[in-house]
Amino acid sequence: MEYGDMKICQKHKLEIIIVDLETRIAQEDRYLCVRCIIERMDKKRMSLIDETQDMIKEMKRNEQNQRIKDSKERFDGLNRIEELLRELKLNMDSIFNKIFNNIQLKLMQISKDISNIESQSITFNFQDDIERLSQYQENQINEQSINLIEDDHKFLEQIQKQLEAFINSEQYHKLMNNSNIIKKSQIEQDLINSQQEYEIIKAQDYKTPALKMICQEHTKEIIMFNLNADTNTNSQPRMACVKCIQYYPAQYTPLEDVMILWESYQKRNTINLTELYNKRNSI
């Protein structure tokens, strides 16, 4: 292979930047471009700068589209609830107007009866009054009063039926069966269930936390985590075994502390989500 040909990777058509001097490597596999290095490292989450920029652009477009979609769904959901509430209000106004009108008519009738009674002069008929007097002393109430009380009970029962008709109305059932309202109840229940499951798992499986991952360099179990966002991961790994810690003892956080921070983060998210839905419900 000519020196000029060695400058370009024959497989990826990219500039060769590294030569592998390992004796077991075939001659044609010694010259590596950036893409070759990535393939050799076998890291699925690594990519070239240009590819990463494209991935970031696609991520941002997807995030923007998702936010628009979510906002439209929220808008449509609340708009539908508003329509159902307006329909329900019209039905309520109709029912309550009828109830108020009937009550007003009843009040007017009672006021008229009171005026008539007050305007009547008391007359005496000894023969008739003796019979009524005996009934009055025995029952302390006359038949006319009983009829009026029964009439009032029937009137109140009529109002109760009108209110029940409102609860059984089509508009009310449409509102209560709306998917957004049902979804909110389901989410609240899911939050409760998730919290209960979390407590059960925590109680049943309390032990020294482990990621069940092995350090590729030292073949030891991962027990520490580097939470420093400014860390250069090329020179210092994020996850560390007992051997790694010897090189950077002050840079790592025990995995148990990481788990506590993670649990605290999950709890905050649960609380914030619950508060969010409570605020939406109060709008």
mmCIF file of C-alpha atoms in Angstrom:
data_model
loop_
_atom_site.group_PDB
_atom_site.id
_atom_site.type_symbol
_atom_site.label_atom_id
_atom_site.label_comp_id
_atom_site.label_asym_id
_atom_site.label_seq_id
_atom_site.Cartn_x
_atom_site.Cartn_y
_atom_site.Cartn_z
ATOM 1 C CA MET A 1 0.000 0.000 0.000
ATOM 2 C CA GLU A 2 1.400 3.361 -1.016
ATOM 3 C CA TYR A 3 1.824 6.062 1.657
ATOM 4 C CA GLY A 4 -0.695 8.284 -0.128
ATOM 5 C CA ASP A 5 -3.284 5.519 -0.029
ATOM 6 C CA MET A 6 -2.711 5.066 3.724
ATOM 7 C CA LYS A 7 -4.054 8.549 4.439
ATOM 8 C CA ILE A 8 -7.641 7.551 3.568
ATOM 9 C CA CYS A 9 -9.596 4.703 5.149
ATOM 10 C CA GLN A 10 -10.593 2.325 2.354
ATOM 11 C CA LYS A 11 -13.736 1.252 4.233
ATOM 12 C CA HIS A 12 -15.167 4.599 5.324
ATOM 13 C CA LYS A 13 -13.355 6.985 2.974
ATOM 14 C CA LEU A 14 -12.279 9.125 5.944
ATOM 15 C CA GLU A 15 -8.853 10.403 6.950
ATOM 16 C CA ILE A 16 -6.712 7.920 8.858
ATOM 17 C CA ILE A 17 -5.680 9.342 12.219
ATOM 18 C CA ILE A 18 -4.390 6.319 14.183
ATOM 19 C CA VAL A 19 -2.183 3.296 13.427
ATOM 20 C CA ASP A 20 -2.748 0.141 15.504
ATOM 21 C CA LEU A 21 0.648 -1.429 16.344
ATOM 22 C CA GLU A 22 -0.797 -4.595 17.877
ATOM 23 C CA THR A 23 1.114 -7.565 16.378
ATOM 24 C CA ARG A 24 -2.019 -9.704 16.016
ATOM 25 C CA ILE A 25 -3.742 -7.136 13.783
ATOM 26 C CA ALA A 26 -3.709 -7.762 10.034
ATOM 27 C CA GLN A 27 -1.837 -5.215 7.962
ATOM 28 C CA GLU A 28 -4.984 -3.899 6.222
ATOM 29 C CA ASP A 29 -6.677 -3.351 9.626
ATOM 30 C CA ARG A 30 -3.905 -1.288 11.203
ATOM 31 C CA TYR A 31 -4.896 2.100 9.801
ATOM 32 C CA LEU A 32 -7.929 3.571 11.556
ATOM 33 C CA CYS A 33 -10.155 6.544 10.857
ATOM 34 C CA VAL A 34 -12.597 8.025 13.382
ATOM 35 C CA ARG A 35 -15.325 5.622 12.322
ATOM 36 C CA CYS A 36 -13.005 2.625 12.701
ATOM 37 C CA ILE A 37 -12.117 3.746 16.223
ATOM 38 C CA ILE A 38 -15.776 3.964 17.192
ATOM 39 C CA GLU A 39 -16.431 0.489 15.790
ATOM 40 C CA ARG A 40 -13.419 -0.918 17.640
ATOM 41 C CA MET A 41 -14.615 0.600 20.908
ATOM 42 C CA ASP A 42 -18.031 -1.027 20.398
ATOM 43 C CA LYS A 43 -19.861 1.883 22.008
ATOM 44 C CA LYS A 44 -23.428 2.124 20.795
ATOM 45 C CA ARG A 45 -23.926 5.559 22.326
ATOM 46 C CA MET A 46 -20.979 7.173 20.560
ATOM 47 C CA SER A 47 -21.217 9.017 17.259
ATOM 48 C CA LEU A 48 -19.374 11.532 15.120
ATOM 49 C CA ILE A 49 -19.768 15.270 15.696
ATOM 50 C CA ASP A 50 -21.738 15.783 12.473
ATOM 51 C CA GLU A 51 -23.994 12.850 13.268
ATOM 52 C CA THR A 52 -24.442 14.090 16.822
ATOM 53 C CA GLN A 53 -25.450 17.538 15.566
ATOM 54 C CA ASP A 54 -28.020 15.930 13.260
ATOM 55 C CA MET A 55 -29.308 13.825 16.147
ATOM 56 C CA ILE A 56 -29.619 16.937 18.322
ATOM 57 C CA LYS A 57 -31.539 18.757 15.579
ATOM 58 C CA GLU A 58 -33.870 15.786 15.167
ATOM 59 C CA MET A 59 -34.326 15.567 18.943
ATOM 60 C CA LYS A 60 -35.259 19.252 19.161
ATOM 61 C CA ARG A 61 -37.699 18.933 16.256
ATOM 62 C CA ASN A 62 -39.293 15.908 17.886
ATOM 63 C CA GLU A 63 -39.501 17.713 21.221
ATOM 64 C CA GLN A 64 -41.074 20.751 19.566
ATOM 65 C CA ASN A 65 -43.582 18.612 17.662
ATOM 66 C CA GLN A 66 -44.424 16.685 20.827
ATOM 67 C CA ARG A 67 -44.964 19.897 22.802
ATOM 68 C CA ILE A 68 -47.251 21.210 20.060
ATOM 69 C CA LYS A 69 -49.152 17.915 19.988
ATOM 70 C CA ASP A 70 -49.491 17.833 23.790
ATOM 71 C CA SER A 71 -50.663 21.460 23.885
ATOM 72 C CA LYS A 72 -53.256 20.812 21.174
ATOM 73 C CA GLU A 73 -54.528 17.774 23.065
ATOM 74 C CA ARG A 74 -54.782 19.839 26.257
ATOM 75 C CA PHE A 75 -56.566 22.605 24.345
ATOM 76 C CA ASP A 76 -59.035 20.200 22.726
ATOM 77 C CA GLY A 77 -59.669 18.437 26.032
ATOM 78 C CA LEU A 78 -60.360 21.615 27.991
ATOM 79 C CA ASN A 79 -62.378 23.058 25.112
ATOM 80 C CA ARG A 80 -64.607 19.969 25.122
ATOM 81 C CA ILE A 81 -65.069 20.207 28.883
ATOM 82 C CA GLU A 82 -66.029 23.873 28.505
ATOM 83 C CA GLU A 83 -68.642 22.944 25.877
ATOM 84 C CA LEU A 84 -70.091 20.231 28.123
ATOM 85 C CA LEU A 85 -70.183 22.608 31.090
ATOM 86 C CA ARG A 86 -72.020 25.215 29.041
ATOM 87 C CA GLU A 87 -74.566 22.600 27.950
ATOM 88 C CA LEU A 88 -74.898 21.486 31.547
ATOM 89 C CA LYS A 89 -75.336 25.079 32.726
ATOM 90 C CA LEU A 90 -78.148 25.635 30.224
ATOM 91 C CA ASN A 91 -79.853 22.515 31.503
ATOM 92 C CA MET A 92 -79.286 23.616 35.104
ATOM 93 C CA ASP A 93 -80.634 27.097 34.391
ATOM 94 C CA SER A 94 -83.755 25.599 32.836
ATOM 95 C CA ILE A 95 -84.361 23.250 35.773
ATOM 96 C CA PHE A 96 -83.676 25.847 38.459
ATOM 97 C CA ASN A 97 -85.773 28.470 36.699
ATOM 98 C CA LYS A 98 -88.700 26.040 36.801
ATOM 99 C CA ILE A 99 -88.049 25.321 40.474
ATOM 100 C CA PHE A 100 -87.794 29.029 41.351
ATOM 101 C CA ASN A 101 -90.958 29.828 39.396
ATOM 102 C CA ASN A 102 -92.873 27.067 41.179
ATOM 103 C CA ILE A 103 -91.603 28.269 44.556
ATOM 104 C CA GLN A 104 -92.609 31.837 43.738
ATOM 105 C CA LEU A 105 -96.103 30.671 42.770
ATOM 106 C CA LYS A 106 -96.305 28.678 45.985
ATOM 107 C CA LEU A 107 -95.168 31.654 48.072
ATOM 108 C CA MET A 108 -97.703 33.885 46.371
ATOM 109 C CA GLN A 109 -100.462 31.374 47.092
ATOM 110 C CA ILE A 110 -99.461 31.110 50.758
ATOM 111 C CA SER A 111 -99.301 34.906 51.085
ATOM 112 C CA LYS A 112 -102.749 35.130 49.530
ATOM 113 C CA ASP A 113 -104.074 32.515 51.959
ATOM 114 C CA ILE A 114 -102.617 34.439 54.890
ATOM 115 C CA SER A 115 -104.276 37.648 53.691
ATOM 116 C CA ASN A 116 -107.614 35.872 53.267
ATOM 117 C CA ILE A 117 -107.403 34.354 56.722
ATOM 118 C CA GLU A 118 -106.516 37.686 58.300
ATOM 119 C CA SER A 119 -109.388 39.404 56.519
ATOM 120 C CA GLN A 120 -111.987 36.909 57.692
ATOM 121 C CA SER A 121 -114.066 37.778 60.722
ATOM 122 C CA ILE A 122 -114.598 35.153 63.395
ATOM 123 C CA THR A 123 -118.183 33.864 63.537
ATOM 124 C CA PHE A 124 -119.762 31.574 66.093
ATOM 125 C CA ASN A 125 -122.222 28.744 65.657
ATOM 126 C CA PHE A 126 -122.550 27.003 68.973
ATOM 127 C CA GLN A 127 -123.871 23.695 67.652
ATOM 128 C CA ASP A 128 -121.187 23.304 65.006
ATOM 129 C CA ASP A 129 -118.397 24.731 67.098
ATOM 130 C CA ILE A 130 -118.907 22.264 69.955
ATOM 131 C CA GLU A 131 -118.164 19.340 67.622
ATOM 132 C CA ARG A 132 -115.090 21.054 66.244
ATOM 133 C CA LEU A 133 -113.938 21.985 69.722
ATOM 134 C CA SER A 134 -113.909 18.364 70.820
ATOM 135 C CA GLN A 135 -111.856 17.404 67.757
ATOM 136 C CA TYR A 136 -109.495 20.302 68.288
ATOM 137 C CA GLN A 137 -108.830 19.421 71.916
ATOM 138 C CA GLU A 138 -108.183 15.816 70.968
ATOM 139 C CA ASN A 139 -105.860 16.364 67.968
ATOM 140 C CA GLN A 140 -104.710 19.981 68.366
ATOM 141 C CA ILE A 141 -104.826 20.244 64.575
ATOM 142 C CA ASN A 142 -107.561 20.471 62.009
ATOM 143 C CA GLU A 143 -108.050 18.596 58.779
ATOM 144 C CA GLN A 144 -107.357 21.654 56.655
ATOM 145 C CA SER A 145 -103.875 22.056 58.160
ATOM 146 C CA ILE A 146 -103.134 18.389 57.485
ATOM 147 C CA ASN A 147 -104.056 18.815 53.844
ATOM 148 C CA LEU A 148 -101.805 21.860 53.525
ATOM 149 C CA ILE A 149 -98.846 20.025 55.057
ATOM 150 C CA GLU A 150 -99.363 17.073 52.728
ATOM 151 C CA ASP A 151 -99.529 19.469 49.812
ATOM 152 C CA ASP A 152 -96.195 21.018 50.853
ATOM 153 C CA HIS A 153 -94.589 17.576 51.064
ATOM 154 C CA LYS A 154 -95.732 16.763 47.550
ATOM 155 C CA PHE A 155 -94.339 20.069 46.346
ATOM 156 C CA LEU A 156 -90.917 19.363 47.916
ATOM 157 C CA GLU A 157 -90.911 15.862 46.417
ATOM 158 C CA GLN A 158 -91.495 17.449 43.032
ATOM 159 C CA ILE A 159 -88.431 19.682 43.540
ATOM 160 C CA GLN A 160 -86.370 16.648 44.547
ATOM 161 C CA LYS A 161 -87.381 14.819 41.360
ATOM 162 C CA GLN A 162 -86.386 17.836 39.279
ATOM 163 C CA LEU A 163 -82.945 17.856 40.908
ATOM 164 C CA GLU A 164 -82.593 14.111 40.324
ATOM 165 C CA ALA A 165 -83.468 14.700 36.678
ATOM 166 C CA PHE A 166 -80.500 17.071 36.510
ATOM 167 C CA ILE A 167 -78.129 14.419 37.907
ATOM 168 C CA ASN A 168 -79.485 11.892 35.407
ATOM 169 C CA SER A 169 -79.363 14.302 32.485
ATOM 170 C CA GLU A 170 -77.452 13.478 29.317
ATOM 171 C CA GLN A 171 -75.277 16.589 29.678
ATOM 172 C CA TYR A 172 -74.176 15.611 33.198
ATOM 173 C CA HIS A 173 -73.237 12.072 32.160
ATOM 174 C CA LYS A 174 -71.339 13.354 29.118
ATOM 175 C CA LEU A 175 -69.276 15.585 31.381
ATOM 176 C CA MET A 176 -68.528 12.920 33.993
ATOM 177 C CA ASN A 177 -67.648 10.370 31.291
ATOM 178 C CA ASN A 178 -65.320 12.781 29.488
ATOM 179 C CA SER A 179 -61.977 11.087 28.826
ATOM 180 C CA ASN A 180 -59.956 13.960 30.343
ATOM 181 C CA ILE A 181 -61.783 13.727 33.662
ATOM 182 C CA ILE A 182 -61.497 9.929 33.696
ATOM 183 C CA LYS A 183 -57.810 10.187 32.733
ATOM 184 C CA LYS A 184 -57.130 12.529 35.656
ATOM 185 C CA SER A 185 -58.690 10.060 38.106
ATOM 186 C CA GLN A 186 -56.658 7.220 36.609
ATOM 187 C CA ILE A 187 -53.415 9.209 36.857
ATOM 188 C CA GLU A 188 -54.083 10.067 40.493
ATOM 189 C CA GLN A 189 -54.731 6.375 41.219
ATOM 190 C CA ASP A 190 -51.585 5.381 39.314
ATOM 191 C CA LEU A 191 -49.564 7.817 41.420
ATOM 192 C CA ILE A 192 -50.961 6.270 44.602
ATOM 193 C CA ASN A 193 -50.285 2.727 43.345
ATOM 194 C CA SER A 194 -46.740 3.638 42.263
ATOM 195 C CA GLN A 195 -45.976 5.121 45.676
ATOM 196 C CA GLN A 196 -47.350 2.011 47.425
ATOM 197 C CA GLU A 197 -45.321 -0.314 45.180
ATOM 198 C CA TYR A 198 -42.222 1.791 45.839
ATOM 199 C CA GLU A 199 -42.684 1.458 49.613
ATOM 200 C CA ILE A 200 -43.246 -2.329 49.344
ATOM 201 C CA ILE A 201 -40.155 -2.859 47.185
ATOM 202 C CA LYS A 202 -38.079 -0.677 49.481
ATOM 203 C CA ALA A 203 -39.209 -2.665 52.537
ATOM 204 C CA GLN A 204 -38.758 -6.108 50.968
ATOM 205 C CA ASP A 205 -35.505 -5.542 49.096
ATOM 206 C CA TYR A 206 -33.405 -3.382 51.398
ATOM 207 C CA LYS A 207 -29.791 -4.288 50.850
ATOM 208 C CA THR A 208 -26.550 -2.717 49.728
ATOM 209 C CA PRO A 209 -27.428 -1.179 46.354
ATOM 210 C CA ALA A 210 -25.710 -2.422 43.228
ATOM 211 C CA LEU A 211 -26.059 -1.759 39.535
ATOM 212 C CA LYS A 212 -25.136 -5.349 38.678
ATOM 213 C CA MET A 213 -22.626 -3.938 36.219
ATOM 214 C CA ILE A 214 -18.975 -4.890 35.835
ATOM 215 C CA CYS A 215 -16.074 -2.519 35.250
ATOM 216 C CA GLN A 216 -14.695 -3.358 31.816
ATOM 217 C CA GLU A 217 -11.157 -2.430 32.810
ATOM 218 C CA HIS A 218 -10.850 -4.269 36.128
ATOM 219 C CA THR A 219 -13.758 -6.793 35.921
ATOM 220 C CA LYS A 220 -14.972 -5.651 39.343
ATOM 221 C CA GLU A 221 -18.519 -4.744 40.351
ATOM 222 C CA ILE A 222 -19.490 -1.061 39.982
ATOM 223 C CA ILE A 223 -19.958 0.460 43.446
ATOM 224 C CA MET A 224 -19.392 4.218 42.955
ATOM 225 C CA PHE A 225 -20.739 6.933 40.696
ATOM 226 C CA ASN A 226 -19.273 10.257 39.553
ATOM 227 C CA LEU A 227 -21.969 12.967 39.754
ATOM 228 C CA ASN A 228 -19.701 15.830 38.681
ATOM 229 C CA ALA A 229 -21.107 17.266 35.426
ATOM 230 C CA ASP A 230 -17.721 18.784 34.528
ATOM 231 C CA THR A 231 -15.903 15.471 34.598
ATOM 232 C CA ASN A 232 -13.886 14.536 31.511
ATOM 233 C CA THR A 233 -15.216 11.032 30.871
ATOM 234 C CA ASN A 234 -12.358 10.306 28.472
ATOM 235 C CA SER A 235 -9.843 10.395 31.318
ATOM 236 C CA GLN A 236 -12.109 9.468 34.219
ATOM 237 C CA PRO A 237 -15.028 6.998 34.021
ATOM 238 C CA ARG A 238 -18.482 7.872 35.347
ATOM 239 C CA MET A 239 -18.937 4.514 37.064
ATOM 240 C CA ALA A 240 -16.177 3.063 39.185
ATOM 241 C CA CYS A 241 -15.217 -0.198 40.816
ATOM 242 C CA VAL A 242 -12.992 -0.518 43.866
ATOM 243 C CA LYS A 243 -9.881 -0.346 41.644
ATOM 244 C CA CYS A 244 -11.005 2.823 39.808
ATOM 245 C CA ILE A 245 -11.530 4.621 43.109
ATOM 246 C CA GLN A 246 -7.853 4.238 43.954
ATOM 247 C CA TYR A 247 -6.992 6.644 41.110
ATOM 248 C CA TYR A 248 -9.675 9.293 41.878
ATOM 249 C CA PRO A 249 -10.687 8.714 45.533
ATOM 250 C CA ALA A 250 -12.261 12.145 46.075
ATOM 251 C CA GLN A 251 -14.258 12.263 42.850
ATOM 252 C CA TYR A 252 -16.824 9.519 43.450
ATOM 253 C CA THR A 253 -20.069 9.247 45.398
ATOM 254 C CA PRO A 254 -21.065 5.940 47.036
ATOM 255 C CA LEU A 255 -23.778 4.134 45.093
ATOM 256 C CA GLU A 256 -25.963 4.043 48.211
ATOM 257 C CA ASP A 257 -25.923 7.863 48.340
ATOM 258 C CA VAL A 258 -26.715 7.992 44.619
ATOM 259 C CA MET A 259 -29.741 5.733 45.206
ATOM 260 C CA ILE A 260 -30.930 8.034 48.012
ATOM 261 C CA LEU A 261 -30.616 11.064 45.719
ATOM 262 C CA TRP A 262 -32.498 9.187 42.990
ATOM 263 C CA GLU A 263 -35.299 8.195 45.376
ATOM 264 C CA SER A 264 -35.571 11.813 46.529
ATOM 265 C CA TYR A 265 -35.746 12.954 42.898
ATOM 266 C CA GLN A 266 -38.529 10.450 42.134
ATOM 267 C CA LYS A 267 -40.523 11.569 45.167
ATOM 268 C CA ARG A 268 -40.201 15.233 44.150
ATOM 269 C CA ASN A 269 -41.385 14.358 40.648
ATOM 270 C CA THR A 270 -44.395 12.507 42.080
ATOM 271 C CA ILE A 271 -45.283 15.447 44.344
ATOM 272 C CA ASN A 272 -44.847 17.983 41.525
ATOM 273 C CA LEU A 273 -46.987 15.894 39.176
ATOM 274 C CA THR A 274 -49.728 15.588 41.801
ATOM 275 C CA GLU A 275 -49.672 19.359 42.423
ATOM 276 C CA LEU A 276 -49.837 19.982 38.662
ATOM 277 C CA TYR A 277 -52.965 17.893 38.246
ATOM 278 C CA ASN A 278 -54.536 19.463 41.332
ATOM 279 C CA LYS A 279 -53.920 22.928 39.839
ATOM 280 C CA ARG A 280 -55.418 21.851 36.511
ATOM 281 C CA ASN A 281 -58.421 20.464 38.334
ATOM 282 C CA SER A 282 -58.950 23.748 40.169
ATOM 283 C CA ILE A 283 -58.961 25.824 36.934
#
